[in-house]
Structures are given as structure tokens and as C-alpha cells.
XYZ file of C-alpha atoms in Angstrom:
709
model
C -52.679 18.924 -112.908
C -49.642 17.731 -115.911
C -47.276 18.887 -113.612
C -48.288 16.925 -109.994
C -48.350 13.452 -112.204
C -45.018 14.078 -113.672
C -43.586 14.649 -110.171
C -45.294 11.332 -109.027
C -43.746 9.752 -112.222
C -40.467 10.976 -111.029
C -40.843 10.282 -107.287
C -41.658 6.904 -108.679
C -38.386 6.450 -110.697
C -36.374 7.556 -107.944
C -37.462 5.796 -104.832
C -37.035 2.047 -106.484
C -34.643 0.139 -104.511
C -33.150 -3.071 -104.827
C -34.029 -4.984 -102.521
C -38.129 -4.895 -104.224
C -36.530 -4.682 -107.503
C -36.710 -8.067 -107.665
C -40.273 -8.269 -107.180
C -41.523 -5.200 -109.129
C -39.487 -6.131 -112.063
C -41.486 -8.955 -112.595
C -44.540 -6.632 -113.135
C -46.885 -7.090 -116.159
C -47.044 -3.796 -118.281
C -50.438 -3.212 -116.695
C -49.065 -2.972 -112.796
C -46.434 -1.061 -114.408
C -49.724 1.326 -114.993
C -50.625 0.241 -112.294
C -47.708 1.664 -110.760
C -48.450 5.378 -112.300
C -51.827 5.833 -111.015
C -50.955 4.841 -107.697
C -47.875 6.360 -106.618
C -49.162 6.769 -102.711
C -48.261 3.055 -103.105
C -45.159 4.109 -102.769
C -42.697 3.419 -99.196
C -40.987 6.673 -98.324
C -38.252 5.195 -95.859
C -37.800 1.138 -97.748
C -38.760 1.490 -100.366
C -41.224 -1.497 -100.775
C -44.340 -1.579 -103.236
C -47.472 -1.501 -101.505
C -49.825 -3.757 -103.614
C -53.498 -3.368 -103.654
C -55.401 -6.900 -104.575
C -54.562 -8.314 -107.511
C -57.406 -8.366 -109.382
C -55.010 -9.226 -112.947
C -54.766 -12.378 -111.101
C -58.149 -13.711 -112.984
C -57.634 -11.470 -116.210
C -57.601 -13.350 -119.419
C -53.549 -12.476 -120.692
C -50.803 -14.626 -119.213
C -48.110 -12.385 -118.265
C -45.578 -14.881 -118.402
C -44.890 -13.727 -122.086
C -43.679 -10.294 -120.273
C -41.624 -11.276 -117.582
C -37.493 -11.785 -118.556
C -35.138 -11.516 -116.168
C -33.433 -8.412 -114.718
C -30.012 -7.834 -114.494
C -30.104 -8.750 -110.252
C -31.893 -12.531 -111.524
C -28.479 -12.942 -113.733
C -26.570 -14.629 -111.118
C -29.423 -15.908 -109.353
C -27.143 -19.539 -108.863
C -24.677 -17.262 -106.435
C -25.446 -16.736 -102.791
C -24.537 -13.165 -102.060
C -21.338 -12.392 -101.020
C -22.153 -12.050 -97.499
C -24.444 -14.711 -97.088
C -23.473 -18.023 -95.699
C -24.629 -21.123 -98.449
C -25.168 -24.898 -97.920
C -22.173 -27.205 -98.820
C -24.776 -29.207 -101.318
C -28.160 -29.961 -102.168
C -28.015 -33.522 -99.293
C -26.759 -30.840 -96.469
C -30.062 -29.053 -97.596
C -32.962 -30.884 -97.727
C -31.318 -32.210 -94.344
C -32.117 -29.685 -92.771
C -35.519 -29.439 -94.369
C -36.211 -32.995 -93.319
C -34.750 -32.770 -89.227
C -36.576 -30.040 -88.688
C -40.053 -30.996 -90.506
C -40.003 -34.924 -88.509
C -39.936 -34.219 -85.267
C -41.274 -36.042 -81.824
C -44.714 -35.425 -82.835
C -44.152 -37.737 -85.912
C -42.905 -41.160 -83.698
C -45.611 -40.833 -81.381
C -48.497 -38.210 -82.136
C -49.431 -39.741 -85.197
C -49.287 -43.394 -84.156
C -51.673 -41.920 -81.254
C -54.271 -40.134 -83.425
C -54.445 -43.025 -86.249
C -55.691 -45.679 -83.599
C -58.704 -42.948 -82.086
C -59.469 -41.688 -85.703
C -60.065 -44.601 -87.869
C -56.979 -46.591 -88.593
C -56.630 -46.470 -92.290
C -59.594 -43.573 -93.030
C -57.197 -41.512 -90.609
C -54.446 -42.443 -93.080
C -56.290 -42.288 -95.950
C -57.525 -38.579 -95.229
C -53.888 -37.363 -93.740
C -51.872 -38.822 -97.675
C -55.331 -36.326 -99.223
C -54.830 -32.813 -97.395
C -51.034 -33.733 -97.393
C -51.111 -33.461 -101.389
C -53.777 -30.782 -101.721
C -52.725 -28.499 -99.092
C -49.961 -29.293 -97.239
C -47.152 -29.910 -100.001
C -48.555 -26.267 -101.794
C -48.216 -24.568 -98.990
C -44.632 -26.372 -97.951
C -43.731 -25.592 -101.514
C -44.934 -21.546 -100.771
C -43.022 -21.120 -97.949
C -40.074 -22.728 -99.450
C -39.875 -20.956 -102.835
C -40.781 -17.116 -101.291
C -37.609 -17.970 -98.908
C -34.876 -18.867 -102.474
C -36.565 -16.259 -104.316
C -35.422 -13.394 -101.986
C -33.128 -14.903 -100.223
C -34.643 -13.441 -96.879
C -35.937 -14.564 -93.642
C -39.591 -14.558 -92.579
C -39.506 -11.011 -91.554
C -37.997 -9.361 -95.086
C -39.948 -11.765 -97.268
C -43.628 -11.183 -96.052
C -42.437 -7.186 -95.977
C -41.468 -7.645 -99.299
C -43.806 -9.297 -100.481
C -46.889 -7.097 -98.941
C -45.379 -4.467 -96.368
C -49.041 -4.343 -95.198
C -48.341 -8.217 -93.554
C -45.371 -7.492 -93.036
C -45.847 -8.190 -89.419
C -46.227 -12.178 -89.859
C -42.801 -12.682 -89.655
C -42.213 -10.376 -86.597
C -45.051 -13.163 -85.433
C -43.562 -16.395 -86.882
C -39.977 -14.875 -84.592
C -41.988 -14.897 -81.619
C -43.313 -18.303 -82.325
C -39.872 -19.592 -82.616
C -39.231 -18.251 -79.077
C -41.304 -19.580 -77.252
C -41.897 -22.532 -79.147
C -37.898 -22.709 -78.411
C -37.897 -22.438 -74.972
C -40.165 -25.349 -74.351
C -39.379 -27.953 -76.679
C -35.730 -27.903 -76.277
C -37.247 -29.411 -72.618
C -38.399 -32.164 -75.021
C -34.814 -32.230 -75.676
C -33.361 -32.399 -72.239
C -36.105 -35.725 -71.221
C -34.625 -37.687 -74.118
C -30.629 -37.011 -72.953
C -31.800 -37.427 -69.646
C -33.251 -41.095 -70.369
C -30.207 -41.932 -72.661
C -28.025 -41.503 -69.491
C -30.317 -43.041 -67.766
C -30.409 -46.000 -70.609
C -26.475 -47.122 -69.139
C -27.387 -49.122 -66.452
C -28.808 -52.502 -66.068
C -31.461 -53.254 -65.063
C -32.957 -50.263 -66.316
C -33.227 -48.062 -63.446
C -37.382 -47.293 -64.521
C -37.875 -51.367 -64.175
C -38.641 -51.871 -60.818
C -39.872 -50.148 -58.240
C -36.721 -48.575 -55.742
C -36.628 -49.870 -51.965
C -37.588 -47.574 -48.876
C -34.808 -45.922 -47.140
C -35.672 -46.861 -43.501
C -36.449 -50.451 -44.333
C -36.581 -53.391 -46.911
C -39.861 -52.864 -48.543
C -40.643 -50.972 -51.545
C -41.786 -47.839 -52.246
C -45.610 -47.652 -51.701
C -45.871 -44.782 -54.319
C -44.401 -46.572 -57.024
C -46.432 -50.334 -55.887
C -49.982 -48.150 -56.484
C -48.652 -47.727 -60.118
C -46.163 -48.733 -62.424
C -42.692 -48.252 -62.173
C -42.414 -45.994 -65.174
C -45.256 -43.801 -64.360
C -43.208 -43.690 -61.381
C -40.067 -43.176 -62.456
C -41.446 -40.132 -64.902
C -43.225 -38.452 -62.436
C -40.922 -38.588 -59.177
C -37.954 -39.136 -60.862
C -37.295 -37.325 -63.424
C -40.037 -34.561 -63.126
C -40.432 -34.613 -59.081
C -43.897 -33.527 -60.308
C -45.926 -31.676 -57.764
C -49.745 -32.765 -57.801
C -51.033 -29.345 -58.929
C -49.617 -26.584 -60.941
C -49.761 -23.817 -58.401
C -46.729 -25.410 -56.486
C -43.951 -23.849 -57.542
C -40.566 -24.820 -56.816
C -36.746 -24.486 -58.334
C -35.573 -25.989 -61.381
C -34.517 -29.294 -60.961
C -31.296 -30.163 -60.848
C -30.620 -32.835 -62.784
C -32.762 -31.716 -66.074
C -31.062 -27.906 -65.655
C -28.012 -30.402 -66.083
C -29.309 -31.706 -69.267
C -31.005 -28.361 -70.087
C -27.512 -26.707 -70.274
C -25.801 -30.191 -72.121
C -28.648 -29.649 -75.143
C -28.623 -25.602 -75.861
C -25.023 -26.429 -75.611
C -25.163 -29.252 -78.178
C -26.941 -26.867 -79.836
C -25.476 -24.074 -80.237
C -21.731 -25.683 -80.751
C -23.466 -27.483 -83.803
C -24.797 -23.882 -85.010
C -21.410 -22.116 -84.229
C -20.419 -22.189 -87.774
C -23.807 -21.014 -89.631
C -25.226 -23.333 -92.591
C -21.743 -24.943 -93.022
C -21.335 -26.383 -89.221
C -24.903 -27.842 -89.378
C -25.089 -29.306 -92.308
C -22.213 -31.241 -90.812
C -24.101 -32.429 -88.082
C -27.530 -32.946 -90.130
C -25.816 -36.105 -91.528
C -25.874 -37.784 -87.886
C -28.920 -36.473 -86.458
C -31.067 -37.087 -89.982
C -29.947 -40.371 -91.137
C -29.423 -42.034 -87.700
C -32.975 -41.472 -86.400
C -33.768 -43.655 -89.949
C -31.566 -45.972 -89.315
C -32.808 -46.614 -85.714
C -36.706 -46.086 -86.750
C -35.803 -48.876 -89.385
C -34.244 -51.225 -87.178
C -36.974 -50.659 -84.528
C -40.127 -51.983 -87.447
C -37.985 -54.860 -87.945
C -36.866 -55.839 -84.544
C -40.749 -55.318 -83.844
C -42.235 -57.458 -86.689
C -40.711 -60.533 -85.089
C -43.136 -60.414 -81.902
C -45.414 -62.368 -81.445
C -48.621 -60.452 -81.721
C -47.064 -58.061 -84.261
C -49.813 -60.170 -87.125
C -52.667 -58.762 -84.975
C -51.929 -54.932 -84.684
C -50.922 -54.406 -87.762
C -54.290 -55.622 -89.025
C -55.806 -53.072 -86.656
C -53.910 -50.248 -88.925
C -54.395 -51.680 -92.266
C -58.838 -52.232 -90.931
C -60.367 -48.868 -92.020
C -63.433 -47.190 -90.610
C -66.065 -46.013 -93.324
C -67.471 -44.100 -90.489
C -64.589 -42.170 -90.042
C -64.533 -40.613 -93.648
C -67.672 -39.148 -92.469
C -66.668 -37.780 -89.311
C -66.286 -33.371 -89.309
C -64.096 -34.444 -86.021
C -61.393 -37.050 -87.230
C -61.014 -34.605 -90.150
C -59.981 -31.709 -87.740
C -57.553 -33.705 -86.106
C -55.840 -34.861 -88.980
C -56.156 -31.542 -90.612
C -54.345 -30.009 -87.571
C -51.266 -33.540 -87.602
C -51.337 -32.200 -91.435
C -49.858 -28.763 -90.698
C -48.859 -28.415 -86.795
C -46.239 -31.485 -87.753
C -44.654 -30.450 -91.214
C -43.570 -27.408 -88.796
C -45.441 -24.862 -91.146
C -45.499 -20.922 -89.261
C -42.042 -21.140 -88.218
C -41.161 -19.076 -90.545
C -37.935 -22.163 -90.392
C -38.388 -23.603 -94.115
C -38.172 -19.741 -95.478
C -34.883 -19.105 -93.396
C -33.197 -22.570 -95.258
C -34.623 -21.927 -98.064
C -32.597 -18.539 -98.245
C -29.145 -20.341 -98.339
C -29.874 -22.444 -101.709
C -29.594 -21.489 -104.960
C -32.276 -19.761 -106.661
C -32.094 -22.157 -109.753
C -32.568 -24.978 -107.402
C -36.177 -26.730 -107.812
C -37.945 -25.993 -104.886
C -40.992 -27.355 -106.465
C -39.555 -31.275 -106.065
C -37.789 -30.319 -102.741
C -41.324 -29.526 -101.389
C -42.583 -33.103 -102.356
C -39.230 -34.489 -101.140
C -39.719 -32.980 -97.710
C -43.368 -33.802 -97.606
C -42.879 -37.479 -98.453
C -40.288 -38.399 -96.153
C -42.338 -36.973 -93.439
C -44.914 -39.133 -94.526
C -42.553 -42.192 -94.606
C -41.176 -41.657 -91.136
C -44.737 -40.980 -89.944
C -45.725 -44.384 -91.244
C -42.757 -46.389 -90.440
C -43.432 -45.173 -87.106
C -46.945 -46.459 -87.175
C -46.102 -49.697 -87.960
C -43.730 -49.456 -85.325
C -46.282 -48.472 -82.806
C -48.890 -50.306 -83.615
C -46.640 -53.715 -84.308
C -45.237 -53.332 -80.958
C -48.994 -52.467 -79.142
C -50.575 -56.279 -80.890
C -47.636 -57.741 -79.171
C -48.533 -56.141 -75.642
C -52.610 -56.779 -76.306
C -51.495 -60.632 -77.208
C -49.659 -60.739 -73.857
C -51.754 -59.239 -72.183
C -54.696 -61.337 -73.471
C -52.659 -64.631 -72.381
C -51.962 -63.508 -68.967
C -55.954 -63.370 -68.871
C -56.415 -66.052 -70.386
C -54.130 -67.982 -67.906
C -55.686 -65.950 -64.786
C -59.077 -67.078 -65.978
C -57.883 -70.464 -66.057
C -57.044 -70.251 -62.214
C -60.286 -69.108 -61.606
C -61.497 -72.006 -63.172
C -59.669 -73.993 -61.366
C -60.752 -72.469 -57.557
C -64.426 -72.729 -58.684
C -63.592 -76.906 -59.149
C -61.345 -76.796 -55.925
C -64.835 -75.671 -54.196
C -66.901 -77.701 -56.117
C -69.202 -75.730 -58.093
C -68.384 -77.038 -61.433
C -67.037 -80.560 -61.703
C -63.738 -81.704 -62.678
C -64.526 -82.939 -66.229
C -64.648 -79.215 -67.012
C -61.624 -77.507 -65.774
C -58.802 -76.023 -68.349
C -56.295 -78.542 -70.049
C -53.196 -78.781 -69.038
C -52.078 -78.064 -72.657
C -53.865 -74.294 -72.063
C -50.345 -73.099 -71.015
C -48.262 -73.991 -74.111
C -51.217 -71.656 -75.964
C -53.336 -69.775 -74.041
C -54.976 -67.766 -77.046
C -56.100 -70.714 -78.939
C -56.375 -73.018 -76.137
C -58.385 -71.447 -74.370
C -61.537 -70.229 -77.053
C -61.831 -74.146 -77.553
C -61.891 -75.029 -73.926
C -64.736 -72.922 -73.047
C -67.048 -73.138 -75.976
C -67.062 -76.845 -75.552
C -68.245 -76.083 -72.148
C -72.294 -76.595 -71.560
C -74.207 -73.449 -71.573
C -75.308 -74.330 -67.465
C -71.493 -74.764 -67.210
C -70.955 -71.256 -68.767
C -73.572 -69.370 -66.393
C -72.493 -70.156 -63.643
C -68.432 -69.627 -64.537
C -69.041 -66.553 -66.743
C -69.227 -64.268 -63.111
C -65.927 -64.972 -62.154
C -64.218 -64.846 -65.156
C -62.207 -61.554 -66.918
C -63.121 -59.835 -70.136
C -59.772 -61.556 -72.245
C -60.895 -59.940 -75.857
C -57.942 -59.378 -77.869
C -59.222 -56.111 -79.587
C -60.686 -54.163 -76.050
C -57.073 -55.507 -75.279
C -55.345 -53.531 -77.983
C -57.847 -50.718 -76.600
C -56.183 -50.329 -73.124
C -52.640 -50.557 -74.221
C -53.151 -47.969 -76.788
C -54.808 -45.318 -74.140
C -51.610 -46.398 -72.285
C -50.040 -43.325 -70.065
C -50.584 -39.959 -70.961
C -46.869 -38.743 -72.029
C -45.442 -40.589 -74.725
C -41.738 -40.613 -72.985
C -43.720 -42.692 -70.744
C -45.054 -45.099 -73.582
C -41.536 -45.906 -75.018
C -40.309 -46.442 -71.221
C -42.631 -48.995 -71.509
C -42.342 -50.207 -75.313
C -38.301 -51.004 -74.514
C -39.177 -53.767 -71.918
C -40.608 -55.669 -74.347
C -37.828 -55.830 -75.490
C -35.129 -59.182 -74.270
C -32.113 -57.167 -74.737
C -33.802 -53.846 -72.689
C -31.093 -52.118 -71.841
C -29.281 -51.487 -75.621
C -32.693 -50.435 -76.890
C -33.244 -47.735 -74.312
C -30.343 -46.571 -75.834
C -30.938 -46.887 -79.106
C -34.468 -45.620 -78.809
C -33.177 -42.563 -76.632
C -30.707 -41.586 -79.364
C -33.570 -41.600 -81.672
C -35.645 -39.433 -79.795
C -32.596 -36.955 -78.818
C -31.553 -36.476 -82.461
C -35.158 -35.664 -83.425
C -35.365 -33.812 -81.311
C -31.289 -31.722 -82.140
C -32.974 -31.537 -85.700
C -35.765 -29.905 -84.754
C -34.470 -27.611 -82.082
C -31.658 -26.937 -85.211
C -34.347 -25.496 -87.801
C -36.164 -23.617 -84.772
C -32.993 -21.563 -83.664
C -32.441 -21.532 -87.853
C -35.400 -19.092 -88.262
C -34.261 -16.889 -84.989
C -30.527 -16.792 -86.305
C -31.898 -15.874 -90.065
C -34.282 -13.151 -89.187
C -31.593 -10.849 -86.866
C -28.924 -11.061 -89.482
C -31.883 -9.965 -92.199
C -32.941 -7.578 -89.605
C -29.761 -5.985 -88.613
C -27.184 -6.793 -91.240
C -24.280 -6.397 -89.288
C -25.053 -9.409 -87.644
C -24.495 -11.843 -91.058
C -20.791 -11.708 -90.840
C -20.649 -12.310 -86.572
C -22.550 -15.551 -86.593
C -20.610 -17.550 -83.362
C -21.004 -14.180 -81.363
C -25.092 -14.215 -82.589
C -25.137 -17.806 -82.378
C -24.152 -17.441 -78.304
C -26.176 -14.123 -77.565
C -29.390 -16.350 -79.578
C -28.386 -19.275 -76.829
C -27.922 -18.197 -73.433
C -30.670 -16.319 -73.296
C -33.206 -19.212 -74.737
C -31.711 -21.433 -72.104
C -32.071 -19.208 -69.602
C -35.636 -18.738 -70.223
C -36.524 -22.430 -70.874
C -35.647 -23.374 -67.293
C -39.032 -22.267 -66.316
C -40.169 -25.894 -68.003
C -37.594 -27.537 -65.546
C -39.161 -26.740 -62.288
C -41.493 -29.174 -60.127
C -44.457 -27.970 -62.047
C -43.175 -26.871 -65.265
C -44.681 -29.999 -67.647
C -47.469 -28.954 -66.913
C -46.818 -24.986 -68.092
C -45.634 -26.878 -71.134
C -48.803 -28.741 -71.552
C -50.189 -25.539 -71.641
C -48.300 -23.897 -74.241
C -48.249 -26.983 -76.471
C -51.573 -28.543 -76.324
C -53.933 -24.981 -76.110
C -51.069 -22.284 -77.299
C -49.450 -23.725 -80.238
C -51.673 -24.107 -83.054
C -53.662 -20.675 -83.133
C -50.782 -18.469 -84.112
C -49.632 -20.728 -86.703
C -52.799 -21.202 -88.140
C -53.398 -17.408 -88.030
C -49.521 -17.191 -89.474
C -50.364 -19.604 -93.076
C -53.682 -18.004 -93.498
C -52.070 -14.941 -94.177
C -48.785 -15.957 -95.717
C -51.674 -17.897 -98.455
C -53.716 -14.858 -98.387
C -50.613 -12.085 -99.298
C -48.926 -14.486 -101.994
C -52.352 -15.728 -103.685
C -54.264 -13.068 -103.288
C -52.004 -9.786 -102.494
C -49.225 -10.077 -104.528
C -50.742 -12.455 -107.294
C -50.163 -16.115 -107.660
C -50.065 -15.842 -111.432
C -46.891 -13.135 -111.205
C -45.576 -15.359 -107.979
C -45.495 -18.108 -110.140
C -43.799 -16.112 -112.832
C -40.964 -15.042 -110.844
C -40.484 -19.125 -109.673
C -41.086 -20.178 -114.016
C -37.658 -17.179 -114.307
C -36.401 -17.685 -111.224
C -35.961 -22.275 -112.143
C -36.254 -21.945 -116.114
C -39.081 -24.009 -117.238
C -42.816 -23.463 -115.886
C -44.388 -24.601 -113.159
C -48.542 -26.233 -112.970
C -51.287 -23.552 -112.934
C -53.136 -26.345 -110.384
C -50.331 -23.992 -107.728
C -52.495 -21.023 -108.278
C -55.828 -23.131 -108.040
C -55.299 -24.450 -104.705
C -53.676 -21.247 -103.462
C -56.291 -18.528 -104.227
C -59.377 -21.711 -102.958
C -59.239 -24.561 -101.676
C -56.023 -23.898 -99.219
C -57.123 -20.549 -97.735
C -60.966 -22.415 -97.385
C -59.298 -25.307 -95.280
C -57.343 -23.085 -92.939
C -60.142 -20.717 -91.968
C -62.131 -23.593 -91.439
C -59.303 -25.352 -88.971
C -58.422 -22.224 -87.659
C -62.092 -21.455 -86.522
C -62.526 -24.758 -85.374
C -59.800 -24.432 -83.132
C -60.798 -21.098 -82.086
C -64.398 -22.641 -81.414
C -62.764 -25.535 -79.636
C -60.754 -23.690 -77.231
C -63.597 -21.457 -76.111
C -66.136 -24.381 -75.420
C -63.646 -26.747 -74.321
C -62.524 -27.336 -70.583
C -58.797 -26.578 -70.256
C -57.461 -29.625 -68.627
C -53.626 -31.073 -67.728
C -52.869 -34.249 -67.036
C -51.725 -34.629 -63.067
C -49.592 -36.773 -60.838
C -51.563 -37.405 -57.894
C -49.738 -38.624 -54.978
C -52.164 -40.221 -52.985
C -53.715 -42.647 -55.313
C -50.282 -42.365 -57.325
C -51.834 -42.141 -60.852
C -52.480 -39.752 -63.401
C -55.806 -37.266 -62.796
C -57.348 -34.646 -64.788
C -57.131 -31.409 -62.917
C -59.069 -28.216 -64.891
C -56.385 -25.571 -65.063
C -56.778 -22.871 -63.006
C -58.821 -18.693 -63.838
C -54.807 -16.862 -63.927
C -53.418 -20.034 -66.489
C -56.082 -19.167 -69.237
C -55.841 -15.694 -69.204
C -52.249 -16.094 -70.101
C -52.919 -18.498 -72.187
C -54.690 -15.860 -73.779
C -52.067 -13.093 -73.542
C -49.859 -14.950 -74.655
C -51.701 -15.444 -78.206
C -52.619 -11.900 -78.381
C -48.547 -11.148 -77.686
C -47.731 -13.232 -80.591
C -50.597 -12.152 -83.220
C -49.942 -8.491 -81.506
C -47.160 -7.727 -84.318
C -49.371 -8.599 -87.506
C -52.323 -5.404 -86.770
C -49.278 -3.835 -85.361
C -47.560 -3.665 -88.032
C -50.763 -2.638 -90.768
C -51.504 -0.004 -88.720
C -47.908 1.580 -88.665
C -47.992 0.373 -93.118
C -51.195 2.689 -92.846
C -49.245 5.689 -90.913
C -46.847 5.501 -93.620
C -49.446 5.803 -96.130
C -50.947 8.421 -94.692
C -47.784 10.616 -94.359
C -46.629 10.033 -97.892
C -50.200 10.863 -99.283
C -50.472 14.648 -97.449
C -46.204 15.249 -98.179
C -47.678 14.301 -102.012
C -50.554 16.945 -101.750
C -48.226 19.363 -99.670
C -46.275 19.352 -102.744
C -48.360 19.292 -104.612
C -50.292 22.480 -103.259
C -46.160 23.970 -103.821
C -46.105 23.323 -107.408
C -49.716 24.741 -108.131
C -48.260 27.912 -106.804
C -46.007 29.162 -109.384
C -48.434 28.116 -112.795
C -51.135 29.709 -111.104
C -48.453 33.058 -111.635
C -47.488 32.184 -114.990
C -43.580 30.425 -114.038
C -44.502 27.047 -115.962
C -41.366 24.643 -115.720
C -39.429 23.546 -118.930
C -41.209 20.759 -121.016
C -38.324 19.372 -122.336
C -36.549 17.455 -118.884
C -39.939 16.178 -117.942
C -40.229 15.056 -121.571
C -37.083 13.425 -121.488
C -37.658 11.758 -117.980
C -41.361 10.329 -119.412
C -39.772 8.554 -122.765
C -36.447 7.248 -120.451
C -39.287 5.678 -118.036
C -41.136 4.314 -121.561
C -37.738 3.090 -122.605
C -37.532 1.494 -119.630
C -41.057 -0.021 -119.633
C -40.356 -1.761 -123.025
C -36.913 -2.876 -122.029
C -38.642 -4.597 -119.067
C -41.165 -6.045 -120.933
């Protein structure tokens, strides 16, 4: 038995590689003993370790004093010679913020805020952001910065048992990039159309055969008609196909061309582009907020925002929707945060970076919310005043027919200030007159008008075209708004593509010096694949993925990332690595958040999303040309099957790689047992090996252990 253990010790010594050393060198003495006792955890081909569940995380002995930087950790301020890096810290932060702040920040956050308790939603969002969102963001950024790898290799090194997480992130980036680029293409198309006066969506077109207006447009708003009929050329149902729409195909090609040019030289070219694509939206958003606050009725919209509903704080549905927004709006699970962080020196303070990125995301969301609520308050006030004037005209007709006396008619000054004068006039009417008038009048309650406005169109981009019509000089503001949306889309797409490129460069090291060729090789097939979403029925496929597919794989990825760091590799051990890397201790609160709160919250959100998908009827918002309006239709059975297949395919690499790793371990164990049988046979005949080399090897191993500790 002595010979067997010694041969396994020698195998452990010889099989360590530089890739796994950065993680293994930071283990405590107890872990060294564990590695001696469990030689079957060693990978055969890649030299990676299989870590068991880290029971030592909660031991009373702290292992901070046993961790010393190794030779590999000494040049931590320098990037590898074959790996590109960000020119400065500013470009790195712009890349993280640009990916984090997307189109959902501008419209989806205000929409959820209004329909989920107003200020209560903001309170819950901030609470979940600080307790769960920021720690998980810090985890992803720290993993990439510590190991200088993309998502695939990072999770293989941390724990090969969940090595498939990186491949799942890769697939998620591909599918998300395919349809997210279409959102940017829409913004570019609207941007080009904005260089007209009047704006093409501000009026209904004339029929070719007559001077009359298009009846389909006259039955709805001009903005909705322009969106479905002129931009999308949408079909009434998802089953009706067709070739890609020409003008959207051109817009999509320009989108991918811009992305490709921005990334063709790696972080160096991306960094210069980020100064425009990230900073410009903030300048535009600030100008829009200032302009919206000057509008009449903006104060009413802001009061509605600040009015917190206490009942929302106790609603599980509100907490579920808030949690989804916290995680899905930041971009966790794509592997992009990890990929972007792999190009920054290891000494960079990623703790502060996580707070900066999260707070800028929060600031963007709140700023956009102030802008939207101010505008919606203005629109609600205008609609309410129009309602008052229509009621006044109705009363004048009643006076003309003799139903009420002329003394009860509204004053002429009503047209100067309808909001205040109408209320005073109506309250002064006798009860018998009110009973006659009320059945003929419309409800002009301002809060109800705000609800009607906030329900609005089912598509965010249509809502923005409605918003633009509020401003004087609408052509200028249309250019500004869609320039904002296009730049937000570009920042997010850059982050997604950076995740893909980094994955491929880590997997195939020969591609690290072929950034231009690799970027083109990624963009071309992505462009071809995204053409499916610019077909007449393409928006229905896009909604299927965005509404029902995206959340489940992302939650599953983040859960496994959290468990891998907190329980497999060890939260205490991971924080020890980071303490050495950064040169100062990190608060132990992250260990408790990673080990308890984050997994619990993520698991609840994942199960609720799964339950929501299973119990809820899967519907999509479609255009009905017969009534010229948006209607909800149920997805056909084959679309539901497609959804399930996509979810399974994206998650499949995780169990597949687990089985692959298990097979490797099984083969490794069988090889060790076969070698042990061969070694035992000479011992039975009395041919014992010489003890000196063995003792010398064990002594040298003890010396190494002393140096490491």
C-alpha cells in the first residue's frame, strides 16, 4: 500500500500545470493533505483539479495567513504578452457600463415602476441590487480579472464539474446577439427616417388611387400604423412567413458593419468607440430630462413616481418582477463581464468597479424613469384637458337642446385653463343639473388618464415615437432620441460580441493574434442568422425569445456560477485569492451573501420563472389588419416546442460536460488501480523499490508545501 500512495503522490506533483497553479497555489495546508488523499481528483489531459465540496469554508481556522503570492502572481500588474488589454481604466469601465446599460433600462424599468407600486418598486430594486446584484456582479468581474480568461476557461479552472457553464453562456450570447442586433437595426432605421420634416410616422399616408387617407391608418394611430405596416411589414400571424424585409435587411447589415469595425482591433478600437457610444447617451438623456421637466404636467408625473404603494412591498409578484429586472437588465450570465475583466491588470480594484457599474446602471434607470414619468404626466394632462373641452362642448349641446338652462353652461374662460376652471364650474352645478349632465360626460380623472398613457403601445419603440410628438421641433428630438437608442444598442452588442470573441480566443489560442479575422468570422454568420428576425413575422419570433426564453438559461447559469465559487471552490478561498491579488482584505460579508442569500434568491427566481412559464398561456402581441389594432394571440404548439428545444439546447452543455468530467475521473481511477496492481506484483516477489528516491521526492514535496504556506 505504501508504493501505491507514493506513486500517486508523484503523479500529483508531475501533473500540475500553469493553468491550474494560479488556483491551486492558494490552497491551505488542509487542502494539500486533501489532495494527497484524493489523487483521483486530478485531470489526466488538462491538469485541472476536481474540487470536492469545500467543507473547510466554515472551519474556525482562517487561511488568510497561509496564502502567499506565487511566482505566477508576481507580475500581476502586467497582461500576458499574447493578450490584448484596455488602454486605461476609463475605457474598461465604459465597456462594462456600455454592456450593462441597454435598451431595457430606458423603457422597461419605468414601465415596471409604474405598474408595480411606483416608489415601492424602486425601494425593492435598490435593496435587491445591493444585497444580491452587486455581489454577483463582483463575482463575475473578479473571476475574469483573477484568471485572465473568458467564461469557458474560468469555470473550468474554478471547478471542472461545472465547466459546461461557459459553453452555455457562449450559446446564450449567440442567440441573444442574433435578435438584439435587430433592436439596434430598428433604431438605425428610425434614425435615418428622422431626417425628414414632417416625420413620416406623424401622419397617415394617402392612398395611391385617391386623395383619401389609408383606412387602415385612420382606424389607429399614425405611429402604430407606421411601425407595423411601414417598418416591419408585419403579418397578422406568426405562421405567415416571407422573405426578409429589404430596408430592415440593409439596416441590419449596417448594424453588423458598425459592430465589426468597432471590434476589429480588439479592446484598443473598442475603447475609442466607447467614448461615443457610452458617454453620448448620458449627455442626450440629461438633455431630455431637462426638456421634459419644463413641460406642463411634468410635476404630476413625478408625484405619481414618488407615491409609493405600501401594498406592493408585500406582493410576491412585485418582488419576482423586480428580481427579474435586477438580474436580466444588468447582463449577468452572458460571460461578458468576465470576458471584459480578463483584459484588465490583476491589481485593479474590482470591488469598486462592481459598485460603479451597478450604480451607473441604477442612475441610468432612475434618470430614464424621471424622463418617462415627466412626459407621461404631460401627456396625461393634455388628454385630461382635451377631455374637459369635449365635455364642455357636450354641455353646450345640451343647453342648445333645452335640457339644461343657459345659466348652467360652462364659462368662456374654461378654454384658457381647463383643468382648474372645469372642476370649479362642475362643483358649482346644482344636484339636479348634475344628474342630467353626468350620463353624457366622459371621465376626465387625471390619474386614470395617466394609466391610459402608461399602458400605451405594446412596443417600446412605438412609445418613443409617441413621446417625440410632444416636443416642439420634433425632427431634432427624433434624431436625438434614436441616436440615444442606437448607441445603447451598440454598447450592449459590443459586450455580447466581446464575450464570443474571448471564448473563441481562449479555446483556440492561435486566434489570439488573428483578432481581425476572428471578428469578421463571427460577424458574418451572426448577420446571416439574424435575418430570420427581419422577416414579416420575425418580430413574433423575437418576442418569443425575449419574453420566455432568455430568463431561464441566464438564471441557471448565475446559480451555478454562484454555487461553484461559494461551495465548490470555496468562498473563503476565493476571497483569499482576491485579497492577495488586490493587496488588501475584502469584507467577509461577501462570503455570507454568496453562500446563503444569493443562491436562495436566485433559486426562488428560477423556480418562479419556470412555474410562470409552465402555468401561463404563452401569447404574443400581433397586428390585426382587419381592425387596425394590436391583439394578443396564443403561440401555436410548434412554437412552444421550439421554445422548449431552445431552452434545453442552451442548458445541455452543463450536464453534458459534467458527464464528460465524470467519465474522465472514472478512467483516471481505473488507470490508477491498474498501475497499483502492476506495482503490487514485484512487491510480492520481494523486489522492493529503492527507498531513497521516494523519500527524496517526499522531502522535496514537504519543502514545496512549506514554501507555499
